[in-house]
Structure formats: structure tokens, C-alpha cells
Amino acid sequence: MLENVVEFFKNLPAKNCAECGEKIEEQSECYSNTCEKCNSL
């Protein structure tokens, strides 16, 4: 059962910025949907 959960998270697509579409470097406990560049504007 645990292997299925791990596989699920491994197969999730990369998270992209809602403003510019650039791939976001994901961090734990981070729920932002914009990249650092767009976040600072």
C-alpha cells in the first residue's frame, strides 16, 4: 500500500507558475502558485 502512495507522488507533474508558466522549484510546506520572480513583482 505504501508503495502506491509513493508512486503517486513521484508521478505528479511539475508545478508551474500561474503568472508566467515557469517551472517552480517545489519546497515542502509551500502552497504558493507563483515563482519567486513573479512573487517579488
mmCIF file with all atom_site columns, C-alpha atoms in Angstrom:
data_model
loop_
_atom_site.group_PDB
_atom_site.id
_atom_site.type_symbol
_atom_site.label_atom_id
_atom_site.label_alt_id
_atom_site.label_comp_id
_atom_site.label_asym_id
_atom_site.label_entity_id
_atom_site.label_seq_id
_atom_site.pdbx_PDB_ins_code
_atom_site.Cartn_x
_atom_site.Cartn_y
_atom_site.Cartn_z
_atom_site.occupancy
_atom_site.B_iso_or_equiv
_atom_site.pdbx_formal_charge
_atom_site.auth_seq_id
_atom_site.auth_comp_id
_atom_site.auth_asym_id
_atom_site.auth_atom_id
_atom_site.pdbx_PDB_model_num
ATOM 1  C CA . MET A 1 1  ? 0.000  0.000  0.000   1.00 0.00 ? 1  MET A CA 1
ATOM 2  C CA . LEU A 1 2  ? 2.757  2.483  0.917   1.00 0.00 ? 2  LEU A CA 1
ATOM 3  C CA . GLU A 1 3  ? 4.463  1.891  -2.432  1.00 0.00 ? 3  GLU A CA 1
ATOM 4  C CA . ASN A 1 4  ? 1.313  3.035  -4.257  1.00 0.00 ? 4  ASN A CA 1
ATOM 5  C CA . VAL A 1 5  ? 1.304  6.326  -2.347  1.00 0.00 ? 5  VAL A CA 1
ATOM 6  C CA . VAL A 1 6  ? 4.993  6.903  -3.091  1.00 0.00 ? 6  VAL A CA 1
ATOM 7  C CA . GLU A 1 7  ? 4.451  6.162  -6.780  1.00 0.00 ? 7  GLU A CA 1
ATOM 8  C CA . PHE A 1 8  ? 1.512  8.566  -6.855  1.00 0.00 ? 8  PHE A CA 1
ATOM 9  C CA . PHE A 1 9  ? 3.640  11.468 -5.592  1.00 0.00 ? 9  PHE A CA 1
ATOM 10 C CA . LYS A 1 10 ? 6.582  10.560 -7.829  1.00 0.00 ? 10 LYS A CA 1
ATOM 11 C CA . ASN A 1 11 ? 4.329  10.710 -10.900 1.00 0.00 ? 11 ASN A CA 1
ATOM 12 C CA . LEU A 1 12 ? 2.758  14.102 -10.233 1.00 0.00 ? 12 LEU A CA 1
ATOM 13 C CA . PRO A 1 13 ? 3.514  16.679 -12.950 1.00 0.00 ? 13 PRO A CA 1
ATOM 14 C CA . ALA A 1 14 ? 5.864  19.586 -12.237 1.00 0.00 ? 14 ALA A CA 1
ATOM 15 C CA . LYS A 1 15 ? 4.270  22.638 -10.642 1.00 0.00 ? 15 LYS A CA 1
ATOM 16 C CA . ASN A 1 16 ? 4.213  25.716 -12.909 1.00 0.00 ? 16 ASN A CA 1
ATOM 17 C CA . CYS A 1 17 ? 3.850  29.405 -12.065 1.00 0.00 ? 17 CYS A CA 1
ATOM 18 C CA . ALA A 1 18 ? 0.318  30.713 -12.546 1.00 0.00 ? 18 ALA A CA 1
ATOM 19 C CA . GLU A 1 19 ? 1.669  34.059 -13.826 1.00 0.00 ? 19 GLU A CA 1
ATOM 20 C CA . CYS A 1 20 ? 4.469  33.196 -16.281 1.00 0.00 ? 20 CYS A CA 1
ATOM 21 C CA . GLY A 1 21 ? 4.252  29.400 -16.641 1.00 0.00 ? 21 GLY A CA 1
ATOM 22 C CA . GLU A 1 22 ? 7.841  28.776 -15.490 1.00 0.00 ? 22 GLU A CA 1
ATOM 23 C CA . LYS A 1 23 ? 8.507  25.564 -13.561 1.00 0.00 ? 23 LYS A CA 1
ATOM 24 C CA . ILE A 1 24 ? 8.507  26.196 -9.796  1.00 0.00 ? 24 ILE A CA 1
ATOM 25 C CA . GLU A 1 25 ? 11.181 24.651 -7.590  1.00 0.00 ? 25 GLU A CA 1
ATOM 26 C CA . GLU A 1 26 ? 8.930  22.883 -5.121  1.00 0.00 ? 26 GLU A CA 1
ATOM 27 C CA . GLN A 1 27 ? 9.573  23.093 -1.388  1.00 0.00 ? 27 GLN A CA 1
ATOM 28 C CA . SER A 1 28 ? 7.931  21.266 1.462   1.00 0.00 ? 28 SER A CA 1
ATOM 29 C CA . GLU A 1 29 ? 5.132  23.156 3.192   1.00 0.00 ? 29 GLU A CA 1
ATOM 30 C CA . CYS A 1 30 ? 4.901  25.590 0.262   1.00 0.00 ? 30 CYS A CA 1
ATOM 31 C CA . TYR A 1 31 ? 1.483  26.176 -1.253  1.00 0.00 ? 31 TYR A CA 1
ATOM 32 C CA . SER A 1 32 ? 2.335  29.159 -3.451  1.00 0.00 ? 32 SER A CA 1
ATOM 33 C CA . ASN A 1 33 ? 1.339  29.007 -7.117  1.00 0.00 ? 33 ASN A CA 1
ATOM 34 C CA . THR A 1 34 ? 3.739  31.720 -8.356  1.00 0.00 ? 34 THR A CA 1
ATOM 35 C CA . CYS A 1 35 ? 7.516  31.594 -8.833  1.00 0.00 ? 35 CYS A CA 1
ATOM 36 C CA . GLU A 1 36 ? 9.949  33.767 -6.863  1.00 0.00 ? 36 GLU A CA 1
ATOM 37 C CA . LYS A 1 37 ? 10.350 36.166 -9.806  1.00 0.00 ? 37 LYS A CA 1
ATOM 38 C CA . CYS A 1 38 ? 6.595  36.834 -10.110 1.00 0.00 ? 38 CYS A CA 1
ATOM 39 C CA . ASN A 1 39 ? 6.151  36.814 -6.338  1.00 0.00 ? 39 ASN A CA 1
ATOM 40 C CA . SER A 1 40 ? 8.554  39.747 -5.932  1.00 0.00 ? 40 SER A CA 1
ATOM 41 C CA . LEU A 1 41 ? 6.819  41.953 -8.525  1.00 0.00 ? 41 LEU A CA 1
#
